[in-house]
mmCIF file of C-alpha atoms in Angstrom:
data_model
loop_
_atom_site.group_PDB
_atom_site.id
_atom_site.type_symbol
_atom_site.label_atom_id
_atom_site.label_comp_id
_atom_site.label_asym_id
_atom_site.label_seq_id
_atom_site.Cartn_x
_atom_site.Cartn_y
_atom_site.Cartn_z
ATOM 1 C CA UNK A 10 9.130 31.338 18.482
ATOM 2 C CA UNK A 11 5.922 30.011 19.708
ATOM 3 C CA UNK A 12 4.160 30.731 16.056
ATOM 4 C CA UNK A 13 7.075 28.275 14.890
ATOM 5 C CA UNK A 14 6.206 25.607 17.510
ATOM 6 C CA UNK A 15 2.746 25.764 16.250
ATOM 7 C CA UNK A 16 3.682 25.490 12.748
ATOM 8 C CA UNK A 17 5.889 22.846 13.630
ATOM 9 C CA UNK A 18 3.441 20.479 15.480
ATOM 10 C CA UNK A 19 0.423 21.653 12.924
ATOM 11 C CA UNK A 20 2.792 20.174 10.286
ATOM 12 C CA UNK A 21 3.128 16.763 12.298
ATOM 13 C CA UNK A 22 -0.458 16.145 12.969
ATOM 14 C CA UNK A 23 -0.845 16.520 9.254
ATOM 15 C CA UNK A 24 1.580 14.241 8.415
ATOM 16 C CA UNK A 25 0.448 11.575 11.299
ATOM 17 C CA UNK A 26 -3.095 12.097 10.340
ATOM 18 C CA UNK A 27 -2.209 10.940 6.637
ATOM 19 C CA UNK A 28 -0.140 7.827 7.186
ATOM 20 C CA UNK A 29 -3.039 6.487 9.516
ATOM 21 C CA UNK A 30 -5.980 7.613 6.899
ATOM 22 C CA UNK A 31 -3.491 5.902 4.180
ATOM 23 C CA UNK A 32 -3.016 2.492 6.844
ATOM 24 C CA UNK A 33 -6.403 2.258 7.487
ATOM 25 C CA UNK A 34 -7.863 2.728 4.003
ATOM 26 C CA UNK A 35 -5.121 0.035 2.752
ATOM 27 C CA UNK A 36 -6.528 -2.093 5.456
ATOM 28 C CA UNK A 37 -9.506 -1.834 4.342
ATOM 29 C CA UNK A 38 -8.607 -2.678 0.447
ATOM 30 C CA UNK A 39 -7.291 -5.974 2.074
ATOM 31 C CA UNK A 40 -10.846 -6.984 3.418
ATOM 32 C CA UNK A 41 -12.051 -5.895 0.753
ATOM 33 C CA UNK A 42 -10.093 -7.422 -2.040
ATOM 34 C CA UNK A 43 -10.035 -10.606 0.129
ATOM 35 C CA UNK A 44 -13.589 -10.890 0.253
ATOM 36 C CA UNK A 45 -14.322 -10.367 -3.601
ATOM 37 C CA UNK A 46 -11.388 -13.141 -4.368
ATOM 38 C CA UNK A 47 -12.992 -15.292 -2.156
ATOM 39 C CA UNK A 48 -16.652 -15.729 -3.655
ATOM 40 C CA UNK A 49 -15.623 -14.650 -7.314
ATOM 41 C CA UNK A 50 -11.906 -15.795 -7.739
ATOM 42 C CA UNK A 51 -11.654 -16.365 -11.517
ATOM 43 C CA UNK A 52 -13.946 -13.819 -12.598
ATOM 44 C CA UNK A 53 -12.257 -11.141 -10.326
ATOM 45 C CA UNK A 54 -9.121 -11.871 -11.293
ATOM 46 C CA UNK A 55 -10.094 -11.782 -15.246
ATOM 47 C CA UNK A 56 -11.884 -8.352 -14.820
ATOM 48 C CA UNK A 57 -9.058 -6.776 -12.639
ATOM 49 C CA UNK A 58 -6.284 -7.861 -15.302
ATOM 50 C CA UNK A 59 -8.522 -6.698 -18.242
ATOM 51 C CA UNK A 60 -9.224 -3.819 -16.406
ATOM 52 C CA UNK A 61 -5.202 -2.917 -15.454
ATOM 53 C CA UNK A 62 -4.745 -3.813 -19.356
ATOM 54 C CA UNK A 63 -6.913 -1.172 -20.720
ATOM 55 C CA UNK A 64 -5.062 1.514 -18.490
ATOM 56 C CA UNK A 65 -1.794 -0.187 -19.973
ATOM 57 C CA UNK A 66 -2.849 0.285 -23.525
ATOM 58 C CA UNK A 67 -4.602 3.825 -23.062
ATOM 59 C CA UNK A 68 -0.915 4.921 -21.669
ATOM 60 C CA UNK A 69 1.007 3.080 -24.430
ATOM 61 C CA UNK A 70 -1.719 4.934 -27.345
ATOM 62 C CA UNK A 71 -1.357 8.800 -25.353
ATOM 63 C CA UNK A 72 2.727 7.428 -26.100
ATOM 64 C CA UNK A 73 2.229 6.860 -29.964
ATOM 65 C CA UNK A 74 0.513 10.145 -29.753
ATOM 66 C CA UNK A 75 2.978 12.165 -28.410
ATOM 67 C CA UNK A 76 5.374 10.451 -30.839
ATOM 68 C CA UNK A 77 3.406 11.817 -33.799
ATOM 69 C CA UNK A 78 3.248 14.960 -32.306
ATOM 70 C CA UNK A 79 6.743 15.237 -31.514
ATOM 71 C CA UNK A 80 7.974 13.729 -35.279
ATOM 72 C CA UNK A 81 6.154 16.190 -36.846
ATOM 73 C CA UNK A 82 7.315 19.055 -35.196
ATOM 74 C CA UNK A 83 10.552 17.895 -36.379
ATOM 75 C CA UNK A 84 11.632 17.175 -32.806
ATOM 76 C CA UNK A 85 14.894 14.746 -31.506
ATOM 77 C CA UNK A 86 13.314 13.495 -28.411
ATOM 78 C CA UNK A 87 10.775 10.568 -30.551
ATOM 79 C CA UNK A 88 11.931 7.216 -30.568
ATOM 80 C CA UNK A 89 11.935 6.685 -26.553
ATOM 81 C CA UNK A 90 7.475 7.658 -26.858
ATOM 82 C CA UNK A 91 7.901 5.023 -29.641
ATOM 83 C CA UNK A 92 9.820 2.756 -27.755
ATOM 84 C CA UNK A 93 7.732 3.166 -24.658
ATOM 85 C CA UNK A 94 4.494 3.137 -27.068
ATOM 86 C CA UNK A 95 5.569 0.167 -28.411
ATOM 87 C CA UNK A 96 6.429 -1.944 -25.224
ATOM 88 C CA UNK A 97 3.260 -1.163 -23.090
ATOM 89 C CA UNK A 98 0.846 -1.464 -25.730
ATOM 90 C CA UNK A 99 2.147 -4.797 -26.386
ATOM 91 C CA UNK A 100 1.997 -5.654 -22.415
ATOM 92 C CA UNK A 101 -1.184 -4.064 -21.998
ATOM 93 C CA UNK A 102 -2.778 -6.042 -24.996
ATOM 94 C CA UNK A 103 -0.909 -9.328 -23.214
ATOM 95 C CA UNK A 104 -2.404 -8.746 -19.940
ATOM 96 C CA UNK A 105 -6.217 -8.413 -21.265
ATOM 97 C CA UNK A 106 -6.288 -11.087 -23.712
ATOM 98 C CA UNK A 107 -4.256 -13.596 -21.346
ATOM 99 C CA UNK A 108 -5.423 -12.783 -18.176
ATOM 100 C CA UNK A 109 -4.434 -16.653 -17.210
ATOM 101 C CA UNK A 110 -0.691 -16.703 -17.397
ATOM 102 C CA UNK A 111 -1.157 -12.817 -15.179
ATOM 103 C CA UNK A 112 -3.199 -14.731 -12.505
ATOM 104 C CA UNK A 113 -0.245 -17.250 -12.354
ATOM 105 C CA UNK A 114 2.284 -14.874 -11.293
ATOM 106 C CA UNK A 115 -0.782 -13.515 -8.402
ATOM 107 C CA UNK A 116 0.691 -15.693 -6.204
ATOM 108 C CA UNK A 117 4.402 -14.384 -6.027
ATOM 109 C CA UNK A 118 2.850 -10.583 -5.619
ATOM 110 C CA UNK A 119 0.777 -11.550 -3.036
ATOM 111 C CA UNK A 120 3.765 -13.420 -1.235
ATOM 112 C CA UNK A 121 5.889 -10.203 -1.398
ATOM 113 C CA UNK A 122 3.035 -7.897 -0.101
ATOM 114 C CA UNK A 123 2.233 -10.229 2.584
ATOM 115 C CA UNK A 124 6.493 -10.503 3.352
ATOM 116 C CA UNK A 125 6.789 -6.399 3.256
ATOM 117 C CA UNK A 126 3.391 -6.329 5.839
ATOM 118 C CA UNK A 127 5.143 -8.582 8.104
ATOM 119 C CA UNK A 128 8.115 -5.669 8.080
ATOM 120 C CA UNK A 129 5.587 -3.165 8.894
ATOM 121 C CA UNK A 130 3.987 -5.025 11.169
ATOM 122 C CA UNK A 131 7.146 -5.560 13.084
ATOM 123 C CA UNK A 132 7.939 -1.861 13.250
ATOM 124 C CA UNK A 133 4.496 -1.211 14.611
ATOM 125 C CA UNK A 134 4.731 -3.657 17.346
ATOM 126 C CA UNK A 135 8.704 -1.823 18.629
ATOM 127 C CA UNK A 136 6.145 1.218 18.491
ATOM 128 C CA UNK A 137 4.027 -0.543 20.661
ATOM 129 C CA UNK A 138 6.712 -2.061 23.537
ATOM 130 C CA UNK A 139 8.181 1.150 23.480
ATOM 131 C CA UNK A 140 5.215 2.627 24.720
ATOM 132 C CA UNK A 141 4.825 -0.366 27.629
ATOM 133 C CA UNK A 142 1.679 -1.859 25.758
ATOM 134 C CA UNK A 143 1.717 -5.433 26.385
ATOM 135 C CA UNK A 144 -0.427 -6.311 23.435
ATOM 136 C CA UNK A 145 2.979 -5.551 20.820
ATOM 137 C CA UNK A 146 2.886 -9.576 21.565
ATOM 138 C CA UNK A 147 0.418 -10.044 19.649
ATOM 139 C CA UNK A 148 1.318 -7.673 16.600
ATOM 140 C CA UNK A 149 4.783 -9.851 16.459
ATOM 141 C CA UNK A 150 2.564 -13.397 16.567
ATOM 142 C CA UNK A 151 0.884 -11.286 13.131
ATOM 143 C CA UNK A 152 3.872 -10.264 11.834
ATOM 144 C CA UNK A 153 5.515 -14.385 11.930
ATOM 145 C CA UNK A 154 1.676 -15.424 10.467
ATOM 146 C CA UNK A 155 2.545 -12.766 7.807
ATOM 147 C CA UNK A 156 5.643 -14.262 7.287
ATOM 148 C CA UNK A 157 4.535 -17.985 6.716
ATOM 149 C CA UNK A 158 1.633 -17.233 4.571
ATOM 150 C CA UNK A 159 4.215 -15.076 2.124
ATOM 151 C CA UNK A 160 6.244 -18.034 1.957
ATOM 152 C CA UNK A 161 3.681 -20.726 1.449
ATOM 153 C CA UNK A 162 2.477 -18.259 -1.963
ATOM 154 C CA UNK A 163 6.084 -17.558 -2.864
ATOM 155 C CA UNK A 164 6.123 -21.331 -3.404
ATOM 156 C CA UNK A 165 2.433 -21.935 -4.013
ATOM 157 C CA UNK A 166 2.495 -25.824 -3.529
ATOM 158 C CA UNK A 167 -1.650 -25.849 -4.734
ATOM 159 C CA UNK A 168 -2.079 -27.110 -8.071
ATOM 160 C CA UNK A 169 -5.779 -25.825 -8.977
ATOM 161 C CA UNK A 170 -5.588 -21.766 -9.497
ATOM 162 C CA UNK A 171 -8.952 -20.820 -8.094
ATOM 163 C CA UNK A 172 -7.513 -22.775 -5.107
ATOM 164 C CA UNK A 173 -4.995 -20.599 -4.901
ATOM 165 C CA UNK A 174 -6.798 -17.682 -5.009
ATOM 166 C CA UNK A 175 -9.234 -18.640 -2.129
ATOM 167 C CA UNK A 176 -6.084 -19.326 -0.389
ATOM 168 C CA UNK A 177 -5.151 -15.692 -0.765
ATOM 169 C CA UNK A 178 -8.111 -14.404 0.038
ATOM 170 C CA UNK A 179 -8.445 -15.793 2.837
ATOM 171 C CA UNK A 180 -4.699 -14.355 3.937
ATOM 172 C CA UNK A 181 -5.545 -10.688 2.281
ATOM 173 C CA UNK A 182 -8.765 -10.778 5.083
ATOM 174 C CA UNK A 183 -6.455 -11.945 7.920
ATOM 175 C CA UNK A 184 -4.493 -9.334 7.127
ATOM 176 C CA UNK A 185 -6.627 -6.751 6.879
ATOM 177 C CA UNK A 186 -8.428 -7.426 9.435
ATOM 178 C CA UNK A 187 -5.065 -7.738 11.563
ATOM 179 C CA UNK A 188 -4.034 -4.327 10.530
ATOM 180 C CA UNK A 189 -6.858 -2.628 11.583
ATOM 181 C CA UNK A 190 -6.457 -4.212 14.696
ATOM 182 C CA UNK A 191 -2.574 -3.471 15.263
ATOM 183 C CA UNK A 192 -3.673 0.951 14.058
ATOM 184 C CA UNK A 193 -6.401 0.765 17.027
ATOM 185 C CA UNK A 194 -3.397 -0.950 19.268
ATOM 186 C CA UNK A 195 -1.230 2.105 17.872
ATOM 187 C CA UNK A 196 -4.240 4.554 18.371
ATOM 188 C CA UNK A 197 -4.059 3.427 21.814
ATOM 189 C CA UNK A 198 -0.365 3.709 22.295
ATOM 190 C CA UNK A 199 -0.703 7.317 21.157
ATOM 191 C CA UNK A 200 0.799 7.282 18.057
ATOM 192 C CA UNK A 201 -1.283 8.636 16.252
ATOM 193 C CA UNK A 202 -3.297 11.074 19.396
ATOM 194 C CA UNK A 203 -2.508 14.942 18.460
ATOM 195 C CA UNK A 204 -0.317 17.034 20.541
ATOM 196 C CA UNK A 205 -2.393 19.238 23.270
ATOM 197 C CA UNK A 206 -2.301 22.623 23.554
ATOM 198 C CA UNK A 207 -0.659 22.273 27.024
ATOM 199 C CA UNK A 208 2.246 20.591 25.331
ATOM 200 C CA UNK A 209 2.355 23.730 22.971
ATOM 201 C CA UNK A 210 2.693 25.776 25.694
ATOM 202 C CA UNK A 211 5.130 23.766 27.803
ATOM 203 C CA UNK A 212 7.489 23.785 24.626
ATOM 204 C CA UNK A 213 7.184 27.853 24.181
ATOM 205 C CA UNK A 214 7.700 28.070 28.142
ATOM 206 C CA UNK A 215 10.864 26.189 27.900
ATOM 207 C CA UNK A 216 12.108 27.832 24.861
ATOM 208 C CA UNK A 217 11.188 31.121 26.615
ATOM 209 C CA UNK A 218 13.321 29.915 29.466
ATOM 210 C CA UNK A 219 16.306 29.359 27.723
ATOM 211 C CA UNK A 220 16.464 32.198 25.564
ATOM 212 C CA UNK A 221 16.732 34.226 28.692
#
C-alpha cells in the first residue's frame, strides 16, 4: 500500500511539474513574441506566415505523395490524401504569397488568446483565495485587463496594420509578463511545491490504521 502511495504522488509531481514547465515556457513565448512584434512588426509577421506556409505546403506535398503511393498500389482509401493534398497546398501557397490579408485576421487570434488567458487567469486567482493569499486580487485586476484588451483586437478600431501590431505587442508582453507573475503567486500558494516525504508517511500511517 505504501509503494502505491508513492507511485501515486510520484505520478502527481510529474504531472504538476509539466503544466508549470508548459505555463512558464508559454509565458515566456508571450515576451518573447511581444518583443519581436514590437521593433519588427511587418517583417515578423511576413516571415512567420511564410514560414507557417512552407510547413502547410510540405504537409499538403507528403499528402500528394501518399496519394501516389496509395493509387498505385491499387488501394480505395486515395481521394481523401488528394482531397487533403489539394486543400492545404492551396492554403499553404495562400498564406506565403499573401502574407497581408493573414496579418489582417492577427488581430481576431490574438483577441481570442488574450479572452481564453483571462479564463485561465481567473482559475488561477480561485487557486490563489483558496489558499488565503491576498494577492488573487491582483490576478483578477489581470484577468479584466485580459479581457478588455481581447475585446479592443476582436474589434480592432486602428486603421494602420503595423499599428495594430505594436498594439499587440505591447498586450502579448503584459501578458507574459503577468503570467509569470501570477505562476510565482501560485508557486507561493503551493501549487505547484512537491509533496514531502512526511506527507508520504502520514498517508501510509493512516491507511495502515484503517486497514486494521
Amino acid at each position: 500500500m505504501y509503494n502505491e502511495i508513492r507511485i501515486e504522488v510520484a505520478v502527481m509531481e510529474i504531472h504538476t511539474r509539466e503544466v508549470h514547465v508548459s505555463n512558464v515556457v508559454l509565458a515566456l513565448l508571450f515576451v518573447l513574441a511581444g518583443g519581436v512584434l514590437l521593433f519588427w512588426p511587418l517583417k515578423a509577421m511576413t516571415i512567420c506566415c511564410q514560414f507557417i506556409g512552407s510547413i502547410i505546403v510540405f504537409y499538403g506535398l507528403t499528402r500528394f505523395y501518399m496519394y501516389y503511393k496509395q493509387y498505385h498500389e491499387g488501394s480505395y482509401a486515395v481521394s481523401l490524401n488528394l482531397v487533403v493534398g489539394l486543400l492545404t497546398t492551396a492554403g499553404g501557397l495562400f498564406v506565403f504569397f499573401r502574407p497581408n490579408e493573414v496579418i489582417r485576421l492577427f488581430p481576431y487570434l490574438a483577441g481570442l488568446t488574450l479572452l481564453l488567458q483571462a479564463v485561465i487567469k481567473v482559475q488561477q486567482g480561485l487557486e490563489i483565495r483558496h489558499v488565503g493569499f491576498t494577492t488573487w486580487k491582483g490576478v483578477m485586476i489581470m484577468a479584466l485587463i485580459n479581457v478588455i484588451a481581447g475585446i479592443v483586437l476582436l474589434f480592432n478600431p486602428f486603421e494602420a496594420v503595423e499599428v495594430t501590431l505594436r498594439v499587440i505587442a505591447l498586450f502579448l508582453l503584459y501578458e507574459g509578463i503577468s503570467e509569470c507573475w501570477s505562476l510565482y503567486q501560485l508557486s507561493k500558494a503551493g501549487r505547484f511545491q512537491e509533496p514531502s516525504r512526511d506527507r508520504i508517511e502520514n498517508a501510509s500511517y493512516d491507511l495502515i490504521d484503517v486497514d486494521e
